[in-house]
Amino acid sequence: MKTEFTQAELEQLEARFQARIDAEEKIEPKDWMPAGYRKNLVRQISQHAHSEVIGMQPEGNWITRAPSLHRKCVLLAKVQDEGGHGLYLYSATETLGVSREELIEALHEGVAKYASIFNYPALTWADIGAIGWLVDGAAIVNQVSLQRTSYGPYARGMVRICKEESFHQRQGYHIMMTLARGTAEQKAMAQDALDRFWWPSLMMFGPHDAESAHSAQSMKWKIKRQTNDELRQKYVDQSVRQAEVIGLTIPDPALKWNEARGHYDFGEIDWDEFNRVINGNGMCNRQRVAHHIKAHEDGAWVRDAIAAYESKKSRRAGAAAAQGEMSCQTI
Amino acid sequence: MSDHMKLFEVFIRSRRGLDHKHVGSLHAEDAQQALEYARDVYTRRSEGVSIWVVNSSDIVASQEGDCESFYDPLDDKPYRHATHYQLPEEVNNM
């Protein structure tokens, strides 16, 4: 495939590319695409993949302590799904010409980000409920929108993920509902989890549209289909009723139905906290990355064994071929 | 003829944004020829915008007879399905 273009050719290619996007057609891996589009996608999809995998940590932490065998099975299945989702997304990123190794290295070096929510600890069993209901709930709002993203492999990955994800939110809500209907102490535990996870879950949608570094270009390229603020509003609107039904209170005194807008008004996010966590100084940032690095290093012997086996196989194949030639000569 | 020509499996993407789907197979001398044959045989009525051809011998397939050991665990894990969780009517669209 031709890789060097004149300025005029480039402009023509870009115009054709944008026309395709404007016509709601998907971009596929072998299509020509602007370098910026590719770069933007690699950043976003790999960040999404890292989030799935790092997200296994706060939940995995509770597998041995789940309150019943059934809840343990459910949590195991959920964490297993998250690992699978990471795989779908890494594979989609790899269709853009980057290797898995580069992506993991960027995560370890702190160059690549992941969802800031996973830098908050899961302190109680109710947190597992809150993570499923709120964190997965927020992720689903975002992912449903991304099913219409312009890059084909990403869009198809999202369809698959959304289908599997619906059980995650429901099992989380079910945990919260069970606690909220339990003893006063259990209900208080559920409320406490909601209190701690509500605001970080709103932060998952990123900065306000006006301050979002990548938003405008991503919308033009239809990598993103709805803005951060639109998605956040949708999430707030759906969550209010869900909290009411199980008798829990969303920790926002400014939360109020706005008849004219047809949406809930809500309070301002603590952006200092958002920036602090994004920039590596949340409660668990160092722990999360250190754990991932350790798991990666602990697994080095597996990669070494694979490499050793491959070289043994090719050595034997080489020897067998030489042997074959020799026996031909003797005949 | 099939003694000499390899078998290829053909996959077609019917529209941008959709997965390639298996449509059939054909014999060809090499991958390039398989691609051209696939165009002639499987896309005469604008069935597709992209074709993949894969050497049939390169496909590794699970066997239906292996079902028990391969897929069985899925059936006793109903909690993997969203419908397993009974929620109040008002929030059941979650």
CSV table of C-alpha atoms in Angstrom, one decimal:
chain,number,residue,atom,x,y,z
A,1,MET,CA,0.0,0.0,0.0
A,2,LYS,CA,1.2,3.5,-0.9
A,3,THR,CA,2.3,5.4,2.2
A,4,GLU,CA,3.9,8.6,0.8
A,5,PHE,CA,1.5,11.2,-0.5
A,6,THR,CA,1.7,14.7,-1.9
A,7,GLN,CA,-0.1,17.5,0.0
A,8,ALA,CA,-2.8,17.5,-2.7
A,9,GLU,CA,-3.3,13.8,-2.6
A,10,LEU,CA,-3.5,13.9,1.2
A,11,GLU,CA,-6.2,16.6,1.1
A,12,GLN,CA,-8.2,14.4,-1.3
A,13,LEU,CA,-7.8,11.4,0.9
A,14,GLU,CA,-8.9,13.3,3.9
A,15,ALA,CA,-11.9,14.7,2.2
A,16,ARG,CA,-13.0,11.2,1.1
A,17,PHE,CA,-12.4,9.9,4.6
A,18,GLN,CA,-14.5,12.7,6.2
A,19,ALA,CA,-17.2,12.2,3.5
A,20,ARG,CA,-17.4,8.5,4.5
A,21,ILE,CA,-17.7,9.4,8.2
A,22,ASP,CA,-20.4,12.1,7.4
A,23,ALA,CA,-22.3,9.5,5.5
A,24,GLU,CA,-22.4,7.3,8.7
A,25,GLU,CA,-20.1,4.6,7.1
A,26,LYS,CA,-17.7,2.7,9.2
A,27,ILE,CA,-14.0,2.9,8.8
A,28,GLU,CA,-12.3,-0.5,8.6
A,29,PRO,CA,-8.7,-1.5,9.4
A,30,LYS,CA,-7.3,-1.5,5.8
A,31,ASP,CA,-8.9,1.8,4.9
A,32,TRP,CA,-6.7,4.9,4.6
A,33,MET,CA,-7.2,7.1,7.7
A,34,PRO,CA,-5.6,10.3,8.9
A,35,ALA,CA,-2.7,9.8,11.3
A,36,GLY,CA,-4.5,11.8,13.9
A,37,TYR,CA,-7.6,9.6,13.7
A,38,ARG,CA,-5.4,6.5,14.2
A,39,LYS,CA,-3.6,8.1,17.1
A,40,ASN,CA,-6.8,9.3,18.8
A,41,LEU,CA,-8.3,5.8,18.4
A,42,VAL,CA,-5.3,4.0,19.8
A,43,ARG,CA,-5.4,6.4,22.8
A,44,GLN,CA,-9.1,5.9,23.5
A,45,ILE,CA,-9.4,2.2,22.8
A,46,SER,CA,-6.3,1.2,24.7
A,47,GLN,CA,-7.4,3.4,27.6
A,48,HIS,CA,-10.7,1.6,27.5
A,49,ALA,CA,-8.8,-1.8,27.5
A,50,HIS,CA,-6.6,-0.8,30.4
A,51,SER,CA,-9.7,0.2,32.4
A,52,GLU,CA,-11.3,-3.2,31.9
A,53,VAL,CA,-8.2,-4.9,33.1
A,54,ILE,CA,-7.3,-2.6,36.0
A,55,GLY,CA,-11.0,-2.7,37.0
A,56,MET,CA,-10.5,-6.4,37.9
A,57,GLN,CA,-8.4,-5.4,40.9
A,58,PRO,CA,-10.9,-3.7,43.2
A,59,GLU,CA,-13.5,-6.4,42.5
A,60,GLY,CA,-11.0,-9.3,42.5
A,61,ASN,CA,-10.1,-8.2,46.0
A,62,TRP,CA,-13.5,-9.4,47.2
A,63,ILE,CA,-13.8,-12.8,45.5
A,64,THR,CA,-12.6,-14.6,48.6
A,65,ARG,CA,-14.8,-12.6,50.9
A,66,ALA,CA,-18.1,-12.7,49.0
A,67,PRO,CA,-20.9,-13.4,51.5
A,68,SER,CA,-22.2,-16.6,49.9
A,69,LEU,CA,-21.1,-19.2,47.4
A,70,HIS,CA,-23.6,-17.8,44.9
A,71,ARG,CA,-22.3,-14.2,45.2
A,72,LYS,CA,-18.7,-15.6,44.8
A,73,CYS,CA,-19.6,-17.4,41.6
A,74,VAL,CA,-21.3,-14.3,40.2
A,75,LEU,CA,-18.3,-12.1,41.1
A,76,LEU,CA,-15.9,-14.5,39.6
A,77,ALA,CA,-17.9,-14.6,36.4
A,78,LYS,CA,-18.0,-10.8,36.3
A,79,VAL,CA,-14.3,-10.4,36.8
A,80,GLN,CA,-13.7,-13.0,34.2
A,81,ASP,CA,-15.9,-11.0,31.8
A,82,GLU,CA,-13.8,-7.8,32.4
A,83,GLY,CA,-10.7,-9.7,31.5
A,84,GLY,CA,-12.4,-10.8,28.3
A,85,HIS,CA,-13.5,-7.3,27.5
A,86,GLY,CA,-9.9,-6.1,27.9
A,87,LEU,CA,-8.9,-8.7,25.4
A,88,TYR,CA,-11.6,-7.6,22.8
A,89,LEU,CA,-10.4,-4.0,23.2
A,90,TYR,CA,-6.6,-4.8,23.0
A,91,SER,CA,-7.3,-6.8,19.9
A,92,ALA,CA,-9.3,-3.9,18.4
A,93,THR,CA,-6.4,-1.6,19.2
A,94,GLU,CA,-4.0,-4.0,17.5
A,95,THR,CA,-5.9,-3.7,14.2
A,96,LEU,CA,-4.5,-0.1,14.1
A,97,GLY,CA,-0.9,-1.4,13.9
A,98,VAL,CA,0.3,-1.2,17.5
A,99,SER,CA,1.4,-4.2,19.5
A,100,ARG,CA,0.1,-5.4,22.8
A,101,GLU,CA,3.5,-5.0,24.3
A,102,GLU,CA,3.7,-1.3,23.5
A,103,LEU,CA,0.3,-0.8,25.0
A,104,ILE,CA,1.2,-2.6,28.2
A,105,GLU,CA,4.4,-0.7,28.4
A,106,ALA,CA,2.6,2.6,28.1
A,107,LEU,CA,0.3,1.6,31.0
A,108,HIS,CA,3.3,0.6,33.2
A,109,GLU,CA,5.1,3.9,32.4
A,110,GLY,CA,2.1,5.9,33.3
A,111,VAL,CA,1.8,7.3,29.7
A,112,ALA,CA,-1.5,5.6,29.1
A,113,LYS,CA,-4.4,6.3,31.4
A,114,TYR,CA,-7.3,4.2,32.6
A,115,ALA,CA,-10.7,5.1,34.1
A,116,SER,CA,-9.9,7.2,37.3
A,117,ILE,CA,-12.7,5.4,39.2
A,118,PHE,CA,-10.5,2.3,39.7
A,119,ASN,CA,-8.1,4.3,41.8
A,120,TYR,CA,-10.8,4.3,44.6
A,121,PRO,CA,-10.6,1.3,47.0
A,122,ALA,CA,-13.5,-1.2,47.4
A,123,LEU,CA,-13.7,-1.1,51.2
A,124,THR,CA,-16.9,-3.1,52.0
A,125,TRP,CA,-19.1,-5.7,50.3
A,126,ALA,CA,-21.5,-2.9,49.5
A,127,ASP,CA,-18.8,-1.3,47.3
A,128,ILE,CA,-19.1,-4.4,45.1
A,129,GLY,CA,-22.8,-3.6,44.7
A,130,ALA,CA,-22.0,0.1,44.1
A,131,ILE,CA,-19.4,-0.7,41.5
A,132,GLY,CA,-21.7,-3.0,39.5
A,133,TRP,CA,-24.7,-0.6,39.7
A,134,LEU,CA,-22.9,2.8,39.3
A,135,VAL,CA,-19.5,2.2,37.7
A,136,ASP,CA,-20.8,-0.4,35.3
A,137,GLY,CA,-23.9,1.6,34.8
A,138,ALA,CA,-21.9,4.7,33.8
A,139,ALA,CA,-19.7,2.5,31.6
A,140,ILE,CA,-22.8,1.1,29.9
A,141,VAL,CA,-24.1,4.6,29.1
A,142,ASN,CA,-20.8,5.4,27.5
A,143,GLN,CA,-20.5,2.1,25.7
A,144,VAL,CA,-24.0,2.1,24.3
A,145,SER,CA,-23.2,5.4,22.7
A,146,LEU,CA,-19.9,3.9,21.4
A,147,GLN,CA,-21.7,1.1,19.6
A,148,ARG,CA,-22.1,3.7,16.9
A,149,THR,CA,-18.5,4.8,16.9
A,150,SER,CA,-17.0,5.3,13.4
A,151,TYR,CA,-14.2,2.6,13.7
A,152,GLY,CA,-15.7,-0.8,12.7
A,153,PRO,CA,-13.7,-3.1,15.1
A,154,TYR,CA,-14.3,-0.8,18.0
A,155,ALA,CA,-18.0,-0.6,17.3
A,156,ARG,CA,-18.4,-4.3,17.0
A,157,GLY,CA,-16.4,-4.9,20.2
A,158,MET,CA,-18.8,-2.5,21.9
A,159,VAL,CA,-21.8,-4.4,20.7
A,160,ARG,CA,-20.4,-7.6,22.2
A,161,ILE,CA,-19.4,-5.9,25.4
A,162,CYS,CA,-22.7,-4.2,26.0
A,163,LYS,CA,-24.5,-7.5,25.5
A,164,GLU,CA,-22.4,-9.1,28.3
A,165,GLU,CA,-22.3,-6.1,30.5
A,166,SER,CA,-26.0,-5.9,31.3
A,167,PHE,CA,-25.7,-8.7,33.9
A,168,HIS,CA,-22.9,-6.7,35.6
A,169,GLN,CA,-25.1,-3.7,36.4
A,170,ARG,CA,-28.1,-5.8,37.4
A,171,GLN,CA,-26.1,-8.0,39.8
A,172,GLY,CA,-24.6,-4.9,41.4
A,173,TYR,CA,-28.0,-3.3,41.8
A,174,HIS,CA,-29.3,-6.6,43.3
A,175,ILE,CA,-26.5,-6.5,45.9
A,176,MET,CA,-27.5,-2.9,46.8
A,177,MET,CA,-31.2,-3.8,46.9
A,178,THR,CA,-30.6,-6.8,49.2
A,179,LEU,CA,-28.5,-4.7,51.6
A,180,ALA,CA,-31.0,-1.8,51.5
A,181,ARG,CA,-33.8,-4.2,52.4
A,182,GLY,CA,-31.7,-5.8,55.2
A,183,THR,CA,-30.8,-4.6,58.7
A,184,ALA,CA,-30.3,-0.9,59.5
A,185,GLU,CA,-26.6,-1.7,59.5
A,186,GLN,CA,-26.7,-3.3,56.1
A,187,LYS,CA,-28.7,-0.4,54.7
A,188,ALA,CA,-26.2,2.1,56.2
A,189,MET,CA,-23.4,0.1,54.5
A,190,ALA,CA,-25.2,0.4,51.1
A,191,GLN,CA,-25.7,4.2,51.6
A,192,ASP,CA,-22.1,4.6,52.6
A,193,ALA,CA,-21.0,2.9,49.3
A,194,LEU,CA,-23.3,5.1,47.3
A,195,ASP,CA,-22.0,8.2,49.1
A,196,ARG,CA,-18.4,7.3,48.2
A,197,PHE,CA,-19.0,6.1,44.6
A,198,TRP,CA,-21.5,8.6,43.3
A,199,TRP,CA,-19.2,11.5,42.6
A,200,PRO,CA,-16.3,9.4,41.2
A,201,SER,CA,-18.9,7.7,38.9
A,202,LEU,CA,-19.9,11.1,37.5
A,203,MET,CA,-16.2,11.9,36.9
A,204,MET,CA,-16.0,8.8,34.6
A,205,PHE,CA,-17.6,10.9,31.8
A,206,GLY,CA,-14.5,13.2,31.9
A,207,PRO,CA,-14.2,17.0,31.9
A,208,HIS,CA,-17.0,19.4,30.8
A,209,ASP,CA,-17.3,19.6,27.0
A,210,ALA,CA,-15.7,23.0,26.9
A,211,GLU,CA,-12.6,21.7,28.7
A,212,SER,CA,-12.3,18.3,27.1
A,213,ALA,CA,-9.0,18.2,25.1
A,214,HIS,CA,-10.1,15.6,22.5
A,215,SER,CA,-13.8,16.0,22.4
A,216,ALA,CA,-14.4,18.4,19.4
A,217,GLN,CA,-12.1,16.4,17.0
A,218,SER,CA,-13.5,13.1,18.3
A,219,MET,CA,-17.0,14.2,17.6
A,220,LYS,CA,-16.1,15.4,14.1
A,221,TRP,CA,-14.6,12.0,13.4
A,222,LYS,CA,-17.5,10.3,15.1
A,223,ILE,CA,-15.2,8.4,17.4
A,224,LYS,CA,-17.4,9.8,20.1
A,225,ARG,CA,-21.1,10.1,19.3
A,226,GLN,CA,-22.3,12.1,22.3
A,227,THR,CA,-20.4,14.6,24.4
A,228,ASN,CA,-19.2,14.0,28.0
A,229,ASP,CA,-21.9,16.3,29.4
A,230,GLU,CA,-24.7,14.7,27.4
A,231,LEU,CA,-23.7,11.2,28.6
A,232,ARG,CA,-23.3,12.4,32.2
A,233,GLN,CA,-26.8,13.9,32.1
A,234,LYS,CA,-28.3,10.7,30.8
A,235,TYR,CA,-26.6,8.7,33.6
A,236,VAL,CA,-27.9,11.1,36.3
A,237,ASP,CA,-31.4,11.0,34.9
A,238,GLN,CA,-31.5,7.2,35.0
A,239,SER,CA,-29.8,6.7,38.4
A,240,VAL,CA,-32.1,9.0,40.4
A,241,ARG,CA,-35.1,6.7,40.1
A,242,GLN,CA,-33.0,3.6,40.6
A,243,ALA,CA,-31.8,5.0,44.0
A,244,GLU,CA,-35.3,6.0,45.0
A,245,VAL,CA,-36.7,2.5,44.4
A,246,ILE,CA,-34.4,0.9,46.9
A,247,GLY,CA,-34.7,3.8,49.4
A,248,LEU,CA,-31.1,5.2,49.1
A,249,THR,CA,-30.2,8.9,48.8
A,250,ILE,CA,-27.9,10.3,46.2
A,251,PRO,CA,-25.4,12.5,48.0
A,252,ASP,CA,-26.1,15.7,46.1
A,253,PRO,CA,-28.1,18.5,47.8
A,254,ALA,CA,-28.3,20.3,44.4
A,255,LEU,CA,-30.0,17.3,42.7
A,256,LYS,CA,-33.4,18.5,41.5
A,257,TRP,CA,-35.8,17.8,38.7
A,258,ASN,CA,-35.9,20.6,36.2
A,259,GLU,CA,-39.3,20.6,34.4
A,260,ALA,CA,-38.2,23.1,31.7
A,261,ARG,CA,-35.1,21.1,30.7
A,262,GLY,CA,-36.8,17.7,31.2
A,263,HIS,CA,-33.6,16.6,33.1
A,264,TYR,CA,-32.3,16.6,36.6
A,265,ASP,CA,-30.1,19.5,37.6
A,266,PHE,CA,-27.1,18.4,39.7
A,267,GLY,CA,-24.2,19.8,41.7
A,268,GLU,CA,-20.7,20.6,40.4
A,269,ILE,CA,-18.0,17.8,40.5
A,270,ASP,CA,-14.9,18.5,42.6
A,271,TRP,CA,-12.6,19.0,39.6
A,272,ASP,CA,-9.6,19.3,41.9
A,273,GLU,CA,-10.2,15.8,43.1
A,274,PHE,CA,-10.7,14.7,39.4
A,275,ASN,CA,-7.4,16.2,38.4
A,276,ARG,CA,-5.6,14.8,41.4
A,277,VAL,CA,-6.7,11.3,40.7
A,278,ILE,CA,-6.2,11.5,36.9
A,279,ASN,CA,-2.6,12.8,37.5
A,280,GLY,CA,-1.7,9.8,39.6
A,281,ASN,CA,-2.4,10.9,43.1
A,282,GLY,CA,-5.7,9.2,43.9
A,283,MET,CA,-6.0,6.7,46.8
A,284,CYS,CA,-4.8,3.6,44.8
A,285,ASN,CA,-3.0,4.8,41.7
A,286,ARG,CA,0.4,3.5,42.6
A,287,GLN,CA,-1.0,0.3,44.1
A,288,ARG,CA,-3.0,-0.5,40.9
A,289,VAL,CA,-0.1,0.0,38.5
A,290,ALA,CA,2.4,-1.7,40.8
A,291,HIS,CA,0.1,-4.7,41.0
A,292,HIS,CA,-0.2,-4.9,37.2
A,293,ILE,CA,3.6,-4.6,36.8
A,294,LYS,CA,4.1,-7.4,39.4
A,295,ALA,CA,1.6,-9.7,37.7
A,296,HIS,CA,3.2,-9.0,34.4
A,297,GLU,CA,6.7,-9.7,35.8
A,298,ASP,CA,5.6,-12.8,37.7
A,299,GLY,CA,4.2,-14.1,34.4
A,300,ALA,CA,7.6,-13.6,32.6
A,301,TRP,CA,8.5,-17.3,33.0
A,302,VAL,CA,5.4,-18.2,30.9
A,303,ARG,CA,6.5,-16.0,28.1
A,304,ASP,CA,10.0,-17.3,28.4
A,305,ALA,CA,8.7,-20.9,28.2
A,306,ILE,CA,6.7,-20.1,25.1
A,307,ALA,CA,9.8,-18.6,23.4
A,308,ALA,CA,12.0,-21.6,24.4
A,309,TYR,CA,9.4,-24.0,23.1
A,310,GLU,CA,9.1,-22.1,19.8
A,311,SER,CA,12.9,-22.1,19.3
A,312,LYS,CA,13.1,-25.8,20.2
A,313,LYS,CA,10.4,-26.5,17.6
A,314,SER,CA,12.1,-24.5,14.9
A,315,ARG,CA,15.4,-26.1,15.7
A,316,ARG,CA,13.9,-29.6,15.4
A,317,ALA,CA,12.2,-28.7,12.2
A,318,GLY,CA,15.5,-27.4,10.8
A,319,ALA,CA,17.3,-30.6,11.9
A,320,ALA,CA,14.5,-32.8,10.4
A,321,ALA,CA,14.8,-30.9,7.1
A,322,ALA,CA,18.6,-31.4,7.1
A,323,GLN,CA,18.1,-35.1,7.9
A,324,GLY,CA,15.6,-35.4,5.0
A,325,GLU,CA,18.0,-33.9,2.6
A,326,MET,CA,20.8,-36.3,3.7
A,327,SER,CA,18.6,-39.3,3.3
A,328,CYS,CA,17.6,-38.2,-0.2
A,329,GLN,CA,21.3,-38.0,-1.1
A,330,THR,CA,22.0,-41.6,0.1
A,331,ILE,CA,19.2,-42.8,-2.1
B,1,MET,CA,-8.6,-30.9,-10.3
B,2,SER,CA,-9.0,-30.6,-6.5
B,3,ASP,CA,-6.0,-32.8,-6.2
B,4,HIS,CA,-4.0,-29.9,-7.3
B,5,MET,CA,-5.9,-26.9,-6.2
B,6,LYS,CA,-6.2,-25.9,-2.5
B,7,LEU,CA,-9.5,-25.4,-0.8
B,8,PHE,CA,-10.3,-21.9,0.5
B,9,GLU,CA,-13.0,-20.7,2.8
B,10,VAL,CA,-14.6,-17.4,1.8
B,11,PHE,CA,-15.8,-14.7,4.2
B,12,ILE,CA,-17.7,-11.6,3.0
B,13,ARG,CA,-18.4,-8.3,4.7
B,14,SER,CA,-21.8,-7.3,3.3
B,15,ARG,CA,-21.7,-3.8,4.6
B,16,ARG,CA,-19.1,-1.5,6.3
B,17,GLY,CA,-19.4,-1.9,10.0
B,18,LEU,CA,-20.5,-5.6,9.9
B,19,ASP,CA,-18.4,-8.7,10.6
B,20,HIS,CA,-17.2,-10.8,7.7
B,21,LYS,CA,-19.5,-13.9,7.5
B,22,HIS,CA,-18.6,-17.3,6.1
B,23,VAL,CA,-20.4,-17.8,2.8
B,24,GLY,CA,-18.8,-20.9,1.3
B,25,SER,CA,-15.6,-22.3,-0.1
B,26,LEU,CA,-13.9,-22.8,-3.5
B,27,HIS,CA,-10.7,-24.3,-5.0
B,28,ALA,CA,-7.9,-22.0,-6.2
B,29,GLU,CA,-4.3,-22.2,-7.0
B,30,ASP,CA,-3.3,-19.5,-4.6
B,31,ALA,CA,-4.8,-16.8,-2.3
B,32,GLN,CA,-4.9,-14.1,-5.0
B,33,GLN,CA,-6.8,-16.4,-7.4
B,34,ALA,CA,-9.1,-17.5,-4.6
B,35,LEU,CA,-9.9,-13.8,-4.0
B,36,GLU,CA,-10.8,-13.4,-7.7
B,37,TYR,CA,-12.8,-16.6,-7.8
B,38,ALA,CA,-14.6,-15.5,-4.7
B,39,ARG,CA,-15.5,-12.2,-6.3
B,40,ASP,CA,-16.9,-14.1,-9.4
B,41,VAL,CA,-18.7,-16.7,-7.4
B,42,TYR,CA,-20.0,-15.0,-4.3
B,43,THR,CA,-20.4,-11.3,-5.1
B,44,ARG,CA,-22.3,-11.2,-8.4
B,45,ARG,CA,-25.2,-9.3,-6.8
B,46,SER,CA,-23.3,-6.8,-4.8
B,47,GLU,CA,-23.3,-9.1,-1.7
B,48,GLY,CA,-20.2,-7.5,-0.3
B,49,VAL,CA,-17.7,-4.7,0.1
B,50,SER,CA,-14.8,-6.9,1.4
B,51,ILE,CA,-13.7,-10.5,0.9
B,52,TRP,CA,-11.5,-12.6,3.1
B,53,VAL,CA,-10.1,-16.0,1.8
B,54,VAL,CA,-8.5,-18.4,4.2
B,55,ASN,CA,-6.8,-21.8,3.5
B,56,SER,CA,-9.3,-24.3,4.7
B,57,SER,CA,-6.5,-26.4,6.1
B,58,ASP,CA,-5.5,-23.4,8.3
B,59,ILE,CA,-8.9,-23.5,10.1
B,60,VAL,CA,-8.8,-25.2,13.4
B,61,ALA,CA,-12.3,-26.2,14.5
B,62,SER,CA,-13.9,-27.6,17.7
B,63,GLN,CA,-15.9,-30.7,17.3
B,64,GLU,CA,-19.6,-30.9,18.2
B,65,GLY,CA,-18.8,-34.2,19.9
B,66,ASP,CA,-16.5,-32.3,22.3
B,67,CYS,CA,-19.5,-30.3,23.5
B,68,GLU,CA,-19.6,-31.7,27.0
B,69,SER,CA,-16.0,-30.8,27.9
B,70,PHE,CA,-15.9,-27.7,25.8
B,71,TYR,CA,-19.2,-25.8,26.4
B,72,ASP,CA,-21.0,-27.6,29.1
B,73,PRO,CA,-20.0,-25.3,32.0
B,74,LEU,CA,-22.1,-22.5,30.4
B,75,ASP,CA,-25.3,-24.2,31.1
B,76,ASP,CA,-24.9,-24.4,34.8
B,77,LYS,CA,-24.0,-20.7,35.2
B,78,PRO,CA,-27.4,-19.0,34.6
B,79,TYR,CA,-26.1,-16.0,36.7
B,80,ARG,CA,-24.1,-14.9,33.7
B,81,HIS,CA,-27.4,-13.8,32.1
B,82,ALA,CA,-29.0,-10.5,32.9
B,83,THR,CA,-32.4,-12.2,33.2
B,84,HIS,CA,-31.2,-14.1,36.2
B,85,TYR,CA,-31.6,-11.0,38.4
B,86,GLN,CA,-35.1,-10.2,39.5
B,87,LEU,CA,-35.4,-6.5,39.9
B,88,PRO,CA,-38.4,-4.3,40.8
B,89,GLU,CA,-40.6,-3.5,37.8
B,90,GLU,CA,-39.8,0.2,37.8
B,91,VAL,CA,-36.1,-0.3,37.2
B,92,ASN,CA,-36.3,-3.5,35.3
B,93,ASN,CA,-35.2,-1.8,32.0
B,94,MET,CA,-31.6,-1.7,33.4
